[in-house]
């Protein structure tokens, strides 16, 4: 039992003449190194906290101001206009005159320095509140925007840390009720007949005339007090208060590299990826990642990143909570129905990739059987929330069950070592479909859906992530995943045999099994949750599709937005698939504001409907331009705080708090999103040049259908020549078919591109008519 010997740090024997104590030098050394590392970490966090806290100034600037004030004492010039003398007069008399003069100069300099910091911050906040730049045509920048951009760069300082800009980000503004209602009515006009639209106008008018002003007043008050008037309510009421299963309905997934598998050894790939995640977490905890910035200058909010690791959604009877811990040093691994506890540190450092590979291989080699009830235990996190909350209180609040559950919920994240290979294989037509369903729901009991994310490892070396949605949105996890993929492939690497590089430390303590005592009654609840989750999972109709006929490069040459192009193609596909238009949800980020998350772009506009209906008519190209411009404007309004849905949602929450009923708001919030879409960003970090390494791209990720009779579509624009579509629906709906919708998207994309080709051919002909023949006398 080598692991038993390694676990013993010291031994003692009681003797008649006293206690004979034998200490292990190795353990004492590890304790010392762990302490040194912990103090070093605290020192770095304190230093970076100070740097971020005084940004865009720096601690050295305080010294400069102090020296300047001290110099004034000797040249008899008082830049403080008498304030230094006033401070000196109020100091204790027991100090010497020189000491009081020096101290008063330091105090004044410190106050002046703090004042300048706040002045810089509020100046930068005022600059960041300017959003006209986002409404300008691509490639064109007005003189005022150029001046603004130069000022932002000047006031942004140098080498910012991850959280340096947080205090300078503006607050999300509250739109006027009139503007929101006007945009809402405009958005539903193409979806309603005249009678329905008139009824909606009446409801909106009654709302404005009765309670809108009162609700808006409370909302404005909240916007003054809270850092963001939407985000906390959005997290609580949209995510945490939901009592239905979060598997498929809320959680989303992210795929591995599309064409490349760095190694086919499961333990080795997991070792490198976990080590890269630990490196990312260390930089995250220290705030050392560079903040994401639009145009390379405009900072985005980084708040969501704080809860990436050591975070679990805890079930409750009425509402869940998000539990975030700090500095947890272990991982919980699931393999073939067993849960293992794995330490991630030794001697005050991360386990090396080769050491992690050893630990994971030990788990893969373990042939022990699951304990009673252990195999499908995680199905509790896949089923309804109330049974899980009650079961947790009744069976997991004490004893070994509590200890083991605490180990899972406090772990850095959850790792599932699967035993069935997955991944994209061009020779298999449904390989992407199977891969996505495995990531989205797996077997319904081999993912801990409550963890901030579950890392999934397959026996062929492929990886993937299942993400709980309440704590953050897809771009946040995508940021981490890009870092991990680049670090894994280009920095850590593998040996020729496919193992992790580095020496193998066989002296590590073995992973330990988590212990459970699960009675028959609890096993019955687990089985019920599993059957409920399996019914949901079996109903997911998924189709993954790689569109490579053309990509962003060709769309940009057509001088239109790639996102607008795809959204109009989706509207065309929806109409061809269903014969009607529907309320369409497109997710847009609001991270240019403090604590911003998302806003809805209602992509089914009157202009889009008109374009789709007249696709075969002569004026179709002009209508496409009009619809694309409209979509871009809607997207930009959403990004800059002038969206529709979050404002109406918050007004509805206020009405519920006040106990008043609004038929208008109730109607708005009950409308189904039959087409829910989202674009997953790529190349947030630019760690890999995909022009040089075109195979090192991810397939992106996706989510489950939002409506029972609708589609969920995630699309990822990869490089210049590839777009990936992740399409989900439900088998139980006779009106939907994910594969059919994918084919409709493909045809719609090609048909719209043909418009540009036709228009381009017409321009060539028109230009040719103006070109003289070689004799210079006649024209074509």
Tab-separated table of C-alpha atoms in Angstrom, residues 573-775:
chain	number	residue	atom	x	y	z
A	573	UNK	CA	-34.345	29.419	-43.689
A	574	UNK	CA	-37.021	29.803	-41.000
A	575	UNK	CA	-39.604	30.973	-43.527
A	576	UNK	CA	-38.805	28.144	-45.935
A	577	UNK	CA	-38.866	25.614	-43.099
A	578	UNK	CA	-42.047	26.738	-41.338
A	579	UNK	CA	-43.868	28.917	-43.856
A	580	UNK	CA	-44.179	31.698	-41.263
A	581	UNK	CA	-41.956	34.163	-39.474
A	582	UNK	CA	-41.435	34.005	-35.711
A	583	UNK	CA	-40.071	36.004	-32.810
A	584	UNK	CA	-36.291	35.648	-33.046
A	585	UNK	CA	-33.787	35.988	-30.217
A	586	UNK	CA	-30.195	36.929	-30.919
A	587	UNK	CA	-27.861	37.420	-28.002
A	588	UNK	CA	-25.766	40.589	-27.841
A	589	UNK	CA	-23.309	41.537	-25.131
A	590	UNK	CA	-23.460	44.681	-22.955
A	591	UNK	CA	-20.001	44.295	-21.404
A	592	UNK	CA	-18.990	47.842	-22.319
A	593	UNK	CA	-20.934	48.680	-19.140
A	594	UNK	CA	-20.103	47.726	-15.563
A	595	UNK	CA	-21.372	44.207	-14.730
A	596	UNK	CA	-22.967	43.980	-18.170
A	597	UNK	CA	-24.071	40.623	-19.542
A	598	UNK	CA	-26.419	40.331	-22.524
A	599	UNK	CA	-29.263	42.000	-24.380
A	600	UNK	CA	-31.655	40.683	-27.008
A	601	UNK	CA	-31.563	41.655	-30.657
A	602	UNK	CA	-34.966	41.000	-32.211
A	603	UNK	CA	-33.723	39.890	-35.598
A	604	UNK	CA	-37.082	39.347	-37.298
A	605	UNK	CA	-37.612	42.940	-38.438
A	606	UNK	CA	-40.077	44.326	-40.955
A	607	UNK	CA	-37.154	44.914	-43.302
A	608	UNK	CA	-36.007	41.282	-42.972
A	609	UNK	CA	-39.537	40.026	-43.652
A	610	UNK	CA	-39.866	42.255	-46.703
A	611	UNK	CA	-36.541	41.015	-48.064
A	612	UNK	CA	-37.453	37.332	-47.594
A	613	UNK	CA	-40.885	37.759	-49.163
A	614	UNK	CA	-39.455	39.557	-52.217
A	615	UNK	CA	-36.331	37.441	-52.703
A	616	UNK	CA	-37.321	36.556	-56.260
A	617	UNK	CA	-38.177	40.105	-57.278
A	618	UNK	CA	-36.022	42.684	-59.025
A	619	UNK	CA	-35.452	44.931	-55.983
A	620	UNK	CA	-34.189	42.161	-53.738
A	621	UNK	CA	-30.594	43.439	-53.475
A	622	UNK	CA	-31.663	46.879	-52.253
A	623	UNK	CA	-34.020	45.249	-49.768
A	624	UNK	CA	-31.188	43.080	-48.469
A	625	UNK	CA	-29.063	46.171	-47.878
A	626	UNK	CA	-31.938	47.822	-46.071
A	627	UNK	CA	-32.587	44.753	-43.894
A	628	UNK	CA	-28.881	44.282	-43.107
A	629	UNK	CA	-28.511	47.934	-42.110
A	630	UNK	CA	-31.577	47.636	-39.891
A	631	UNK	CA	-30.176	44.553	-38.182
A	632	UNK	CA	-26.833	46.229	-37.599
A	633	UNK	CA	-28.565	49.238	-36.061
A	634	UNK	CA	-30.630	46.984	-33.767
A	635	UNK	CA	-27.482	45.126	-32.714
A	636	UNK	CA	-25.661	48.354	-31.955
A	637	UNK	CA	-28.584	49.725	-29.952
A	638	UNK	CA	-28.577	46.550	-27.867
A	639	UNK	CA	-24.821	46.804	-27.211
A	640	UNK	CA	-25.082	50.433	-26.138
A	641	UNK	CA	-27.845	49.980	-23.577
A	642	UNK	CA	-30.842	50.841	-25.755
A	643	UNK	CA	-32.228	47.346	-26.144
A	644	UNK	CA	-35.822	46.347	-25.582
A	645	UNK	CA	-36.080	43.161	-23.578
A	646	UNK	CA	-33.908	43.740	-20.507
A	647	UNK	CA	-35.665	47.054	-19.830
A	648	UNK	CA	-39.123	45.467	-20.119
A	649	UNK	CA	-37.969	42.531	-17.991
A	650	UNK	CA	-36.829	44.851	-15.178
A	651	UNK	CA	-40.049	46.871	-15.381
A	652	UNK	CA	-41.932	43.592	-14.963
A	653	UNK	CA	-39.861	42.658	-11.883
A	654	UNK	CA	-40.580	46.062	-10.318
A	655	UNK	CA	-44.298	45.586	-10.984
A	656	UNK	CA	-44.187	42.234	-9.184
A	657	UNK	CA	-42.422	43.783	-6.190
A	658	UNK	CA	-45.102	46.493	-6.062
A	659	UNK	CA	-47.886	43.948	-6.449
A	660	UNK	CA	-49.388	45.602	-9.518
A	661	UNK	CA	-50.520	43.735	-12.619
A	662	UNK	CA	-49.622	44.863	-16.139
A	663	UNK	CA	-51.342	42.988	-18.995
A	664	UNK	CA	-48.846	44.557	-21.411
A	665	UNK	CA	-45.724	43.378	-19.553
A	666	UNK	CA	-47.276	39.964	-18.904
A	667	UNK	CA	-47.972	39.586	-22.608
A	668	UNK	CA	-44.430	40.657	-23.569
A	669	UNK	CA	-42.733	38.294	-21.111
A	670	UNK	CA	-44.875	35.320	-22.172
A	671	UNK	CA	-44.044	35.478	-25.884
A	672	UNK	CA	-42.109	32.359	-27.022
A	673	UNK	CA	-38.776	32.629	-28.818
A	674	UNK	CA	-39.247	29.974	-31.483
A	675	UNK	CA	-35.923	30.825	-33.070
A	676	UNK	CA	-33.150	31.433	-30.532
A	677	UNK	CA	-29.733	32.304	-31.940
A	678	UNK	CA	-26.297	33.213	-30.681
A	679	UNK	CA	-22.874	33.845	-32.137
A	680	UNK	CA	-19.885	32.498	-30.203
A	681	UNK	CA	-16.843	34.789	-30.595
A	682	UNK	CA	-13.507	33.420	-31.787
A	683	UNK	CA	-9.956	34.738	-31.490
A	684	UNK	CA	-10.536	36.794	-28.348
A	685	UNK	CA	-6.891	36.325	-27.342
A	686	UNK	CA	-5.185	35.948	-30.736
A	687	UNK	CA	-2.725	33.440	-29.276
A	688	UNK	CA	-2.784	31.349	-32.458
A	689	UNK	CA	-2.405	32.732	-35.967
A	690	UNK	CA	-5.115	30.743	-37.742
A	691	UNK	CA	-3.868	31.958	-41.101
A	692	UNK	CA	-0.584	30.214	-40.356
A	693	UNK	CA	-2.193	27.308	-38.475
A	694	UNK	CA	-5.636	26.922	-40.127
A	695	UNK	CA	-6.256	23.509	-38.554
A	696	UNK	CA	-6.056	24.831	-34.987
A	697	UNK	CA	-9.606	26.134	-34.775
A	698	UNK	CA	-12.442	25.148	-32.468
A	699	UNK	CA	-15.874	24.122	-33.677
A	700	UNK	CA	-17.356	26.497	-31.094
A	701	UNK	CA	-20.351	25.447	-29.039
A	702	UNK	CA	-24.103	25.299	-28.780
A	703	UNK	CA	-27.176	24.950	-26.599
A	704	UNK	CA	-30.537	23.197	-26.448
A	705	UNK	CA	-33.804	24.406	-27.991
A	706	UNK	CA	-35.611	27.155	-26.098
A	707	UNK	CA	-39.124	26.440	-27.382
A	708	UNK	CA	-40.761	23.013	-27.688
A	709	UNK	CA	-41.604	23.697	-31.337
A	710	UNK	CA	-38.634	25.905	-32.218
A	711	UNK	CA	-34.940	25.868	-33.032
A	712	UNK	CA	-31.802	26.806	-31.137
A	713	UNK	CA	-29.012	27.915	-33.478
A	714	UNK	CA	-25.469	28.773	-32.481
A	715	UNK	CA	-23.116	29.860	-35.241
A	716	UNK	CA	-19.391	30.446	-35.142
A	717	UNK	CA	-17.526	32.427	-37.796
A	718	UNK	CA	-14.152	30.662	-38.005
A	719	UNK	CA	-11.435	32.464	-39.923
A	720	UNK	CA	-12.219	33.686	-43.416
A	721	UNK	CA	-13.735	30.593	-45.028
A	722	UNK	CA	-15.682	28.537	-42.490
A	723	UNK	CA	-18.898	28.984	-40.489
A	724	UNK	CA	-20.081	26.317	-38.064
A	725	UNK	CA	-23.762	25.896	-37.233
A	726	UNK	CA	-25.035	24.047	-34.139
A	727	UNK	CA	-28.777	23.430	-34.563
A	728	UNK	CA	-31.048	21.938	-31.912
A	729	UNK	CA	-34.754	21.142	-31.752
A	730	UNK	CA	-36.995	18.447	-30.277
A	731	UNK	CA	-37.941	15.122	-31.797
A	732	UNK	CA	-41.315	15.420	-30.067
A	733	UNK	CA	-42.241	18.385	-32.265
A	734	UNK	CA	-43.716	17.270	-35.590
A	735	UNK	CA	-42.954	20.679	-37.115
A	736	UNK	CA	-39.178	20.794	-36.616
A	737	UNK	CA	-36.225	18.849	-37.970
A	738	UNK	CA	-32.684	20.002	-37.196
A	739	UNK	CA	-31.112	18.384	-40.265
A	740	UNK	CA	-33.768	19.887	-42.550
A	741	UNK	CA	-33.229	23.310	-40.995
A	742	UNK	CA	-29.470	22.965	-41.535
A	743	UNK	CA	-30.054	22.293	-45.228
A	744	UNK	CA	-32.345	25.309	-45.402
A	745	UNK	CA	-29.621	27.457	-43.828
A	746	UNK	CA	-27.107	26.218	-46.396
A	747	UNK	CA	-29.421	27.003	-49.312
A	748	UNK	CA	-30.313	30.411	-47.838
A	749	UNK	CA	-26.636	31.348	-47.441
A	750	UNK	CA	-25.895	30.384	-51.053
A	751	UNK	CA	-28.982	32.150	-52.397
A	752	UNK	CA	-28.141	35.402	-50.616
A	753	UNK	CA	-24.548	35.236	-51.791
A	754	UNK	CA	-25.888	34.797	-55.319
A	755	UNK	CA	-27.551	38.222	-54.966
A	756	UNK	CA	-24.142	39.814	-54.619
A	757	UNK	CA	-22.778	37.841	-57.531
A	758	UNK	CA	-25.702	38.929	-59.696
A	759	UNK	CA	-25.328	42.530	-58.566
A	760	UNK	CA	-21.593	42.387	-59.208
A	761	UNK	CA	-22.158	40.983	-62.711
A	762	UNK	CA	-24.589	43.819	-63.418
A	763	UNK	CA	-21.981	46.348	-62.340
A	764	UNK	CA	-19.394	44.742	-64.596
A	765	UNK	CA	-21.775	45.029	-67.529
A	766	UNK	CA	-22.600	48.649	-66.663
A	767	UNK	CA	-18.899	49.513	-66.413
A	768	UNK	CA	-18.178	47.701	-69.656
A	769	UNK	CA	-20.723	49.878	-71.463
A	770	UNK	CA	-18.624	52.855	-70.560
A	771	UNK	CA	-15.330	51.349	-71.756
A	772	UNK	CA	-14.320	52.456	-75.307
A	773	UNK	CA	-13.376	49.876	-77.889
A	774	UNK	CA	-9.831	49.676	-79.125
A	775	UNK	CA	-10.528	52.103	-82.014
